Amino acid sequence: MSKPPKNAPAADAAPVANFIRHIIDEDLAKGTYAARTWGGQPGPARTHAGSPADPARIRTRFPPEPNGYLHFGHAKSICLNFGLARDYGGVCHMRFDDTNPEKEEQEYVDSIIDAVKWLGWSWNANNKDHLYFASDYFDVMYEAAEYLITSANAYVDSLTAEQMRTLRGTLTEAGKNSPYRERSVEENLALFRGMRDGKYAEGEHILRAKIDMASPNINLRDPAIYRIRRATHHRTGDKWCIYPMYTFAHPIEDALENITHSICTLEFEDQRPFYDWLMARLMEGQLIQHPAPHQYEFARLNLTYLVLSKRKLIELVEDKHVDGWDDPRMPTLVGARRRGYTAEGFRLFAERIGVTKSDSWIDYSTLEECMRDDLNERAPRRVAVLDPLKLIIDNYPEGTEEECHAPNHPQKPDWGKRNVPFSKELWIEREDYMEVPSKGYFRLYPPGVNSAGEATAGNKVRLRYGFVIECTGADKDADGHLTAVHCHYFEDSKSGTPGADTYKVKGNIHWVSAKHAYAAEVRLYDRLFKAPHPGEGRDEGDYILDLNLDSVKSVQAQLEPALREAKLGEHYQFERHGYFVPDRVDPVTGEPGFNRAVTLKDNWQK
Ligand code: ATP
Ligand code: MG
């Protein structure tokens, strides 16, 4: 039994049973895959023949096509596949499914590797990196295609795409055989080799599996398996001008890698019979090891207020609805990281939503709740004033300052306290003062006259970790705009001193010392779409019309001085405001600006 990969994260929670775990439990109990051998690297049966038993009890894989950045849906698949391998003494392969030469690029390969590592997973097991490229298997795939031809299981068709479509039939009507279906093995082989050697134009010939044009499953009506494409591949260059179709390539990739449980999303369910057909043929030809991998389907992730399809994400970037793939509003892992979401939060999310066999929508707040739960544990507390208003303590001595002591985490006393400077002028939140208080308002308001005509005192509040103050009035400019609030402080009310408890006040507000704070840009993010199911009920599903045009707000905040030291990758709770991460550095001052990952409570619940 193999050791778990070195840096695989420990399970974030006890694994929850699901239908895939049941299947694996049964396979392990029956020893379904116990006789497989492993030749140390992927390959056809001859690579593994005579080798020791496979040290991995199961093998799963995460097989992205390197044609875009990973999104939240991929995170579900990653956590599922790598998590199963971790829990069952198996190995999960990181495999680039790069059989389509047209849209694939190294940039995407690099970003996918980064994202999976960032999520905390590793494909290293027993000192070997299980990082594979499907394009490395082109020779074996070609060999498999020739085997299908010689065993009369495939033929070269020369119909046009249009003619082929017509003969395919429909859901209710059987298809018809192509006039080329009965070509001899010799003729098929010669044509296929001619295709490989570049003798024909794109679309002139295509290789098809020979199964059943009358099958009720359209995927079994002689599916195309190899086509001519004169394209340069990001790894194999111009070596090939024919490329395997995905449905042919994928099962072979799984078989060569000794995958046991090949887990994909539900839309591939109708492909499973072809997967099994192909595996059976290749086992007959002794090209691949016995028993073959098996495909299982699970429900893909759909998250409300987001779109999770690569095509739509590409559109958002190319049409500049967002500022690139790593825009913190994007449901990509690079975006989430800048937003301040954590890898642990994603893993928790994957555990909580589980794995099912029917499609549904997960509410976005479920993901946010996972991020809060994780960030609450890891984020030291700090103070920031996002909408600053000056507070002047008239009876505090000019030119004096002192320290207050604020806990770094209220539930973790061992994280200690930090010093926060206090002085005569502070910044407070604009919303913590009201000239005319509304009912139930406990924060600052000035002396006035109540409805009975009696004089009332200004309100008292506690400056968190500091003193109790009483509001005495406010200044306005010529236009009537508030410029500063005035107050008196009670010298013997300082938090942590013996007198503090004798003051009973209902309001408790946060502040930073104006002289010591620093001004920085803070970006507050909201959901990217304002409709829970973007595009639903609109012509052509035009989800762009559902974009939330207010999804980011930039404010000039005043931050406590300790935040100057914040490093990229650290997370903080700004008290009362939520969880934030440093995201960029001011080019002039070198001081960090922040992004809000998530508020402390769900503001969307009505
Ligand atoms: P999209 O449908 O967004 O274009 P994709 O399926 O084309 O994504 P791939 O790179 O082929 O993207 O996917 C890699 C793996 O991630 C596949 O195994 C796929 O099943 C899985 N995956 C993709 N989207 C989701 C999702 N929304 N939920 C769960 N798994 C997903
Ligand atoms: Mg895909």
XYZ file of C-alpha atoms and ligand atoms in Angstrom:
638
model
C 0.000 0.000 0.000
C 1.433 3.359 -0.933
C 1.960 6.151 1.518
C -0.238 9.160 0.912
C 1.443 11.796 -1.240
C 3.819 13.893 0.860
C 2.030 17.186 0.881
C -1.518 15.930 0.592
C -3.517 17.836 3.149
C -4.945 15.862 6.020
C -8.650 15.270 5.600
C -10.427 18.501 6.570
C -13.271 16.482 8.040
C -14.181 12.826 8.395
C -15.097 11.628 4.892
C -18.814 11.568 4.188
C -20.067 8.426 2.495
C -21.205 8.815 -1.099
C -21.978 6.500 -4.002
C -18.408 6.622 -5.314
C -16.972 5.644 -1.946
C -19.412 2.721 -1.818
C -18.198 1.538 -5.202
C -14.553 1.823 -4.166
C -15.241 -0.003 -0.889
C -16.809 -2.840 -2.856
C -14.006 -2.975 -5.416
C -11.427 -3.139 -2.671
C -13.361 -5.830 -0.816
C -13.682 -7.902 -3.991
C -10.106 -7.228 -5.072
C -11.351 -6.079 -8.469
C -8.039 -4.457 -9.344
C -5.736 -6.497 -7.110
C -4.115 -8.402 -9.973
C -2.980 -5.310 -11.884
C 0.710 -4.663 -12.213
C 2.446 -1.322 -12.658
C 5.466 -0.910 -14.855
C 6.495 2.350 -13.193
C 4.990 4.542 -15.892
C 1.863 4.646 -18.031
C 1.760 2.408 -21.049
C -0.005 -0.427 -22.854
C -0.189 -3.969 -21.452
C 3.419 -4.723 -22.445
C 4.704 -1.875 -20.234
C 3.116 -3.412 -17.156
C 3.536 -7.124 -17.981
C 5.796 -8.937 -15.533
C 5.983 -5.923 -13.216
C 5.169 -6.003 -9.494
C 1.627 -5.477 -8.257
C 0.437 -1.900 -8.545
C 1.415 -0.214 -5.250
C -1.592 2.094 -5.564
C -4.809 0.557 -4.252
C -6.818 2.816 -6.531
C -5.864 5.311 -9.208
C -7.949 8.346 -10.015
C -7.075 11.295 -12.203
C -7.830 14.950 -12.704
C -7.778 15.462 -16.488
C -8.247 19.108 -17.505
C -7.910 20.267 -21.048
C -5.289 23.047 -20.938
C -7.512 25.548 -22.717
C -8.463 27.888 -19.882
C -8.049 28.660 -16.202
C -9.522 26.382 -13.544
C -12.823 27.433 -12.012
C -14.754 26.536 -8.850
C -16.286 23.511 -10.590
C -12.830 22.117 -11.212
C -12.068 22.559 -7.512
C -14.904 20.146 -6.767
C -13.481 17.574 -9.171
C -9.919 18.074 -7.872
C -10.903 17.646 -4.231
C -12.962 14.590 -5.116
C -10.271 12.795 -7.125
C -7.267 13.715 -4.990
C -9.298 13.231 -1.798
C -10.317 9.680 -2.769
C -6.733 8.764 -3.580
C -5.581 10.155 -0.228
C -8.275 8.350 1.746
C -7.857 4.959 0.056
C -4.085 4.648 -0.189
C -4.245 5.441 -3.863
C -2.676 7.871 -6.283
C -4.352 10.652 -8.220
C -2.728 11.507 -11.540
C -2.485 15.052 -12.766
C -3.154 14.585 -16.462
C -3.368 17.195 -19.172
C -5.901 16.078 -21.696
C -4.160 17.814 -24.548
C -5.305 15.803 -27.539
C -6.961 18.749 -29.281
C -4.177 20.797 -30.886
C -6.151 23.938 -31.532
C -6.792 25.765 -28.281
C -4.159 24.526 -25.920
C -1.316 26.563 -24.543
C 1.558 26.329 -22.100
C 0.210 29.350 -20.199
C -2.820 27.273 -19.223
C -0.713 24.253 -18.287
C 1.305 26.410 -15.887
C -1.717 28.048 -14.323
C -3.469 24.695 -13.829
C -0.417 23.239 -12.083
C -0.271 26.282 -9.811
C -3.957 26.089 -8.993
C -3.965 22.393 -8.052
C -0.885 22.905 -5.875
C -2.452 25.957 -4.313
C -5.493 23.867 -3.383
C -3.034 21.772 -1.418
C -2.768 18.639 -3.539
C 0.245 16.778 -4.800
C 0.667 14.155 -7.506
C 3.895 12.902 -6.016
C 3.651 9.387 -4.587
C 6.553 7.116 -3.674
C 8.936 9.790 -4.932
C 7.416 9.806 -8.353
C 5.535 12.636 -9.981
C 2.358 11.403 -11.597
C 2.093 14.302 -13.993
C 1.114 13.146 -17.456
C 0.256 14.531 -20.865
C -2.229 12.676 -23.040
C -0.254 13.807 -26.084
C 2.559 11.507 -24.922
C 0.219 8.623 -25.744
C -0.385 9.539 -29.408
C 1.741 6.622 -30.622
C -0.239 4.096 -28.585
C -3.514 5.698 -29.610
C -2.478 5.351 -33.218
C -1.571 1.728 -32.578
C -4.991 1.166 -30.977
C -6.684 2.667 -34.034
C -4.783 0.334 -36.388
C -5.745 -2.574 -34.145
C -9.429 -1.620 -34.454
C -9.028 -1.519 -38.240
C -7.331 -4.900 -38.490
C -9.900 -6.471 -36.167
C -12.692 -5.066 -38.373
C -13.854 -2.719 -35.609
C -13.144 0.523 -37.453
C -13.297 1.878 -40.996
C -12.331 4.953 -42.925
C -15.355 6.929 -44.030
C -15.206 9.416 -46.890
C -18.599 11.046 -46.611
C -18.809 14.789 -46.026
C -19.677 15.908 -42.513
C -23.105 16.881 -43.799
C -23.763 13.477 -45.362
C -22.653 11.794 -42.173
C -25.052 13.870 -40.146
C -27.936 12.903 -42.417
C -27.173 9.193 -42.105
C -26.776 9.339 -38.347
C -30.559 9.346 -37.764
C -32.248 10.886 -34.759
C -33.306 9.934 -31.258
C -36.388 8.219 -32.708
C -35.011 7.021 -36.043
C -32.202 4.549 -36.629
C -29.218 5.706 -38.655
C -28.128 4.230 -41.982
C -24.854 2.611 -42.916
C -22.334 4.627 -44.861
C -21.533 3.242 -48.335
C -17.892 3.101 -47.178
C -18.650 0.931 -44.141
C -17.680 -2.349 -45.821
C -14.259 -1.334 -47.067
C -11.707 -4.114 -46.691
C -9.190 -4.118 -43.872
C -6.391 -3.546 -46.420
C -8.127 -0.553 -47.967
C -8.927 0.936 -44.539
C -5.366 0.490 -43.373
C -3.946 2.074 -46.521
C -6.301 5.037 -46.243
C -5.650 5.533 -42.539
C -1.897 5.453 -43.088
C -2.392 7.924 -45.908
C -4.275 10.167 -43.485
C -1.369 9.926 -41.051
C 1.141 10.647 -43.828
C -0.610 13.843 -44.827
C -1.919 12.677 -48.195
C -5.400 14.079 -47.689
C -7.083 17.337 -46.890
C -8.937 18.004 -43.649
C -12.390 16.466 -43.794
C -11.584 14.211 -46.755
C -11.549 11.045 -44.641
C -12.299 10.172 -41.063
C -11.797 7.011 -39.035
C -14.969 5.648 -37.404
C -15.602 2.841 -34.960
C -17.760 0.133 -36.510
C -20.478 -0.554 -33.969
C -24.181 -0.206 -34.786
C -25.926 2.506 -36.829
C -29.250 1.389 -35.361
C -28.220 1.670 -31.708
C -30.699 3.615 -29.578
C -27.624 5.351 -28.130
C -26.480 7.773 -30.820
C -22.960 7.666 -29.380
C -22.687 4.078 -30.571
C -23.651 4.849 -34.179
C -20.157 4.465 -35.524
C -18.580 7.429 -33.691
C -15.626 9.222 -35.268
C -12.367 8.325 -33.557
C -9.582 9.970 -35.606
C -9.674 13.042 -37.811
C -7.296 15.032 -39.978
C -6.216 18.376 -38.463
C -3.336 20.331 -39.842
C -2.533 22.118 -36.635
C 0.619 22.577 -34.623
C 0.347 20.945 -31.226
C 1.816 22.706 -28.175
C 3.953 19.640 -27.359
C 4.184 17.410 -30.417
C 4.562 20.242 -32.901
C 3.911 19.109 -36.485
C 4.587 15.428 -35.920
C 0.927 14.567 -36.404
C -1.706 15.736 -38.829
C -4.311 13.341 -37.462
C -5.659 13.636 -33.922
C -7.841 11.281 -31.857
C -11.323 12.364 -30.829
C -11.820 12.959 -27.116
C -14.207 10.005 -26.687
C -11.579 7.650 -28.111
C -8.579 9.201 -26.417
C -9.903 9.502 -22.899
C -10.575 5.810 -22.143
C -7.180 4.899 -23.573
C -5.456 7.493 -21.392
C -7.191 5.979 -18.365
C -6.197 2.441 -19.339
C -2.543 3.289 -19.985
C -2.319 4.961 -16.577
C -3.915 2.036 -14.706
C -6.776 4.278 -13.611
C -9.332 2.270 -11.653
C -12.133 4.794 -11.100
C -12.493 7.340 -13.872
C -14.801 9.989 -12.501
C -16.437 12.525 -14.784
C -19.496 14.743 -14.920
C -22.985 13.531 -15.796
C -23.032 14.731 -19.388
C -20.661 11.856 -20.199
C -23.100 9.205 -19.023
C -24.197 8.401 -22.596
C -20.551 7.960 -23.538
C -20.003 5.183 -21.026
C -21.186 2.373 -23.366
C -18.603 3.486 -25.916
C -15.955 3.688 -23.177
C -16.741 0.084 -22.220
C -16.922 -1.058 -25.858
C -13.508 0.381 -26.595
C -11.942 -1.060 -23.438
C -13.355 -4.509 -24.293
C -11.915 -4.392 -27.835
C -8.491 -3.267 -26.648
C -8.414 -5.978 -23.998
C -9.300 -8.562 -26.688
C -6.321 -7.277 -28.624
C -4.195 -7.462 -25.459
C -3.254 -3.848 -25.937
C -4.313 -2.833 -22.462
C -4.190 -4.466 -19.083
C -7.120 -6.361 -17.600
C -9.402 -5.307 -15.880
C -10.086 -2.003 -17.592
C -10.860 1.225 -15.769
C -14.500 2.046 -15.188
C -16.215 5.398 -15.706
C -18.506 6.904 -13.043
C -20.477 10.097 -13.376
C -21.314 12.713 -10.746
C -23.231 15.989 -10.810
C -21.178 18.975 -11.859
C -21.092 22.017 -9.624
C -23.541 24.797 -10.427
C -23.271 27.827 -8.165
C -25.920 30.534 -8.037
C -24.968 34.079 -9.126
C -22.102 32.696 -11.216
C -21.394 31.028 -14.517
C -18.989 28.075 -14.554
C -18.403 27.263 -18.154
C -15.072 27.907 -19.769
C -16.733 29.379 -22.849
C -18.570 31.970 -20.766
C -15.539 32.754 -18.638
C -13.500 33.354 -21.781
C -16.234 35.690 -23.003
C -16.205 37.666 -19.736
C -12.455 38.165 -20.082
C -12.283 38.844 -23.819
C -15.210 41.254 -23.834
C -13.680 43.026 -20.831
C -16.588 42.606 -18.447
C -13.899 41.787 -15.877
C -10.207 42.710 -15.572
C -8.754 39.374 -16.643
C -8.768 35.781 -15.454
C -7.560 36.711 -11.996
C -10.134 39.422 -11.421
C -11.248 38.765 -7.831
C -14.870 38.596 -9.008
C -14.146 35.731 -11.407
C -15.056 32.184 -10.328
C -11.545 31.081 -11.242
C -9.091 29.792 -8.660
C -6.611 32.546 -9.569
C -9.376 35.092 -9.017
C -10.500 33.499 -5.761
C -6.994 33.618 -4.404
C -6.756 37.363 -5.025
C -10.218 37.755 -3.575
C -8.944 36.216 -0.359
C -10.653 32.838 -0.569
C -8.582 30.009 0.887
C -7.644 26.542 -0.306
C -8.918 25.116 2.993
C -12.233 26.902 2.416
C -12.581 25.204 -0.971
C -11.766 21.804 0.465
C -14.330 22.332 3.199
C -16.832 23.340 0.530
C -16.152 20.201 -1.484
C -16.728 18.079 1.633
C -19.923 19.889 2.555
C -21.612 19.779 -0.840
C -20.660 16.128 -1.296
C -21.060 14.101 -4.452
C -24.403 13.190 -5.969
C -25.814 11.751 -9.144
C -28.333 14.475 -9.947
C -27.724 18.038 -11.032
C -28.693 20.876 -8.737
C -27.727 24.431 -7.853
C -25.654 25.150 -4.787
C -26.335 28.511 -3.228
C -23.388 30.890 -3.407
C -23.778 31.581 0.319
C -22.691 27.978 1.002
C -19.278 28.734 -0.471
C -19.080 32.039 1.417
C -19.968 30.287 4.667
C -17.100 27.827 4.136
C -14.707 30.719 3.561
C -15.946 32.469 6.719
C -15.587 29.304 8.763
C -12.031 28.845 7.592
C -11.038 32.523 7.775
C -12.482 32.906 11.248
C -9.945 30.342 12.399
C -6.918 31.688 10.571
C -7.369 35.452 10.384
C -5.888 37.760 13.023
C -8.141 40.707 13.878
C -7.286 44.229 12.832
C -9.082 47.550 12.658
C -9.903 49.491 9.523
C -12.225 52.413 8.991
C -13.721 52.107 5.538
C -15.697 55.364 5.445
C -13.654 57.688 7.645
C -15.080 60.574 9.663
C -12.897 62.579 12.073
C -13.628 62.293 15.798
C -12.021 64.919 18.060
C -11.743 64.302 21.794
C -11.841 67.857 23.105
C -10.680 67.068 26.634
C -7.820 64.765 25.584
C -4.483 66.541 26.007
C -2.953 67.931 22.823
C 0.262 66.242 21.655
C -0.265 63.218 23.917
C -0.597 59.618 22.857
C -0.889 56.245 24.573
C -1.276 52.562 23.785
C -4.426 50.497 23.872
C -4.259 46.695 23.743
C -6.350 44.766 21.260
C -6.547 40.947 21.118
C -5.342 39.378 17.884
C -8.135 36.803 18.087
C -10.931 36.900 20.655
C -11.145 33.085 20.913
C -7.396 32.509 20.836
C -5.761 34.237 23.802
C -2.446 32.578 22.911
C -2.291 34.775 19.810
C -1.647 37.647 22.200
C -2.483 41.311 21.995
C -1.055 44.125 19.979
C -0.581 47.783 20.808
C -2.802 50.258 19.032
C -1.921 53.915 19.401
C -4.560 56.279 20.754
C -4.540 60.083 20.440
C -6.749 63.158 20.404
C -7.978 62.745 16.815
C -9.358 59.477 15.574
C -11.077 58.149 12.476
C -14.445 56.481 12.993
C -17.034 55.159 10.529
C -19.359 57.789 9.134
C -22.306 55.515 9.926
C -21.364 55.513 13.626
C -22.685 59.052 13.998
C -26.223 60.335 13.412
C -27.259 63.924 13.928
C -30.824 62.815 14.543
C -30.757 59.237 15.814
C -33.259 56.766 14.461
C -35.087 54.520 16.887
C -32.812 51.941 18.486
C -29.611 53.715 17.362
C -26.989 53.266 20.097
C -23.974 54.861 18.542
C -22.920 58.534 18.540
C -25.443 61.362 18.448
C -25.217 64.898 19.845
C -27.137 66.503 22.724
C -30.596 67.609 21.635
C -34.198 68.007 22.616
C -36.574 65.062 22.794
C -40.198 64.973 21.588
C -41.343 66.151 25.031
C -39.211 69.264 24.670
C -36.652 68.167 27.263
C -32.903 68.565 26.782
C -31.111 65.238 26.220
C -27.431 64.436 26.622
C -25.170 63.365 23.788
C -24.835 59.593 23.592
C -22.076 57.580 25.221
C -20.281 54.722 23.493
C -17.153 52.731 24.116
C -14.276 53.148 21.724
C -13.406 49.465 21.435
C -10.260 48.602 23.500
C -10.162 52.283 24.568
C -12.254 54.765 26.468
C -15.912 55.596 26.921
C -16.785 58.900 25.243
C -19.814 61.176 25.193
C -20.753 62.983 22.010
C -20.869 66.774 22.366
C -21.550 67.981 18.826
C -20.252 68.104 15.273
C -18.728 70.502 12.723
C -20.093 71.175 9.273
C -18.635 72.986 6.323
C -20.312 75.853 4.447
C -22.344 73.347 2.406
C -23.667 71.665 5.509
C -21.497 68.551 5.116
C -20.310 66.923 8.286
C -16.547 67.392 8.785
C -15.880 66.218 12.352
C -17.608 64.888 15.440
C -16.657 66.162 18.905
C -16.722 64.318 22.203
C -15.400 64.139 25.762
C -13.670 61.103 27.108
C -13.737 59.644 30.602
C -10.193 59.260 31.749
C -10.919 56.377 34.179
C -12.875 54.280 31.656
C -10.019 52.708 29.722
C -10.617 49.062 28.790
C -8.589 46.723 30.956
C -8.302 49.183 33.875
C -10.210 48.727 37.164
C -12.614 51.613 36.467
C -13.705 50.389 33.062
C -16.563 48.196 34.299
C -18.417 50.983 36.082
C -19.375 52.436 32.691
C -22.362 50.750 31.078
C -22.922 51.730 27.451
C -24.814 50.010 24.673
C -22.686 51.085 21.722
C -19.174 49.911 20.955
C -17.438 51.376 17.902
C -14.074 50.879 16.245
C -11.546 53.585 15.435
C -7.990 54.270 14.382
C -5.730 57.086 15.512
C -5.632 59.703 12.729
C -1.972 60.499 13.329
C -0.904 56.846 13.168
C -3.276 55.298 10.652
C -2.452 55.019 6.985
C -4.762 55.636 4.054
C -5.120 52.818 1.533
C -7.420 51.669 -1.188
C -9.723 48.848 -0.140
C -11.848 47.040 -2.707
C -15.209 45.680 -1.676
C -16.557 42.947 -3.890
C -20.053 41.785 -4.495
C -21.502 38.996 -6.600
C -20.647 39.091 -10.273
C -24.245 38.425 -11.357
C -27.425 39.801 -9.883
C -29.580 36.851 -10.968
C -29.268 33.494 -9.211
C -29.278 31.606 -12.531
C -27.626 34.016 -14.978
C -29.277 33.990 -18.394
C -32.283 31.963 -17.303
C -35.502 33.145 -18.911
C -33.685 35.471 -21.311
C -33.486 35.197 -25.079
C -30.614 32.894 -26.022
C -29.742 32.681 -22.322
C -28.016 36.024 -22.522
C -26.321 35.864 -19.152
C -24.334 39.061 -19.819
C -27.529 41.054 -19.203
C -27.576 39.662 -15.677
C -24.142 41.052 -14.757
C -24.145 43.008 -11.515
C -22.731 46.370 -12.603
C -21.968 47.237 -8.981
C -19.820 44.237 -8.223
C -16.794 46.187 -7.042
C -16.487 49.350 -5.001
C -13.206 51.035 -4.197
C -12.880 53.065 -0.994
C -10.085 55.093 0.604
C -9.900 53.574 4.041
C -7.876 54.401 7.162
C -6.050 51.354 8.476
C -4.370 50.674 11.809
C -0.588 50.955 11.531
C 0.066 47.218 12.101
C -1.484 46.526 8.698
C 1.461 48.214 6.999
C 3.363 44.984 7.646
C 0.721 42.747 6.037
C 2.188 40.374 3.456
C 0.588 38.949 0.341
C -1.114 35.666 1.151
C -2.040 36.635 4.722
C -5.658 37.016 5.776
C -7.139 39.447 8.282
C -10.467 40.093 9.814
C -11.236 43.808 9.842
C -13.532 44.006 12.842
C -17.195 44.490 11.875
C -16.318 44.481 8.145
C -15.300 40.983 7.143
C -12.199 39.179 5.932
C -9.559 40.886 3.828
C -6.283 40.138 2.076
C -3.476 42.395 0.930
C -3.551 42.312 -2.865
C -1.239 45.050 -4.140
C 1.274 47.571 -2.966
C 0.966 51.322 -3.420
C 3.746 52.237 -5.886
C 4.583 55.434 -3.978
C 4.331 54.455 -0.304
C 4.977 50.709 -0.650
C 1.996 50.125 1.643
C -0.504 47.337 0.952
C -4.047 47.808 -0.315
C -6.672 45.191 0.499
C -9.518 43.193 -1.023
C -12.529 41.996 0.872
C -13.040 38.252 0.539
C -16.332 38.028 2.375
C -18.390 39.984 4.878
C -18.907 38.714 8.429
C -22.536 37.891 7.758
C -24.510 37.062 4.671
C -25.810 40.411 3.416
C -27.876 38.800 0.687
C -30.340 37.016 2.970
C -33.537 39.012 3.113
P -16.274 23.533 -18.946
O -17.490 22.642 -19.031
O -16.385 24.644 -17.985
O -15.744 23.957 -20.269
P -14.587 21.334 -18.989
O -15.316 20.113 -18.556
O -14.447 21.507 -20.425
O -15.180 22.604 -18.287
P -12.091 20.221 -18.471
O -10.786 20.876 -18.487
O -12.407 19.267 -19.546
O -13.153 21.376 -18.396
O -12.411 19.562 -17.068
C -11.489 18.899 -16.255
C -12.240 18.113 -15.233
O -13.013 18.988 -14.407
C -13.211 17.166 -15.880
O -13.038 15.888 -15.308
C -14.559 17.711 -15.584
O -15.487 16.687 -15.385
C -14.332 18.524 -14.313
N -15.253 19.657 -14.249
C -15.384 20.659 -15.134
N -16.379 21.496 -14.777
C -16.891 20.994 -13.623
C -17.952 21.413 -12.725
N -18.689 22.495 -12.971
N -18.179 20.644 -11.650
C -17.444 19.573 -11.384
N -16.449 19.124 -12.173
C -16.164 19.832 -13.272
Mg -14.408 19.368 -21.179
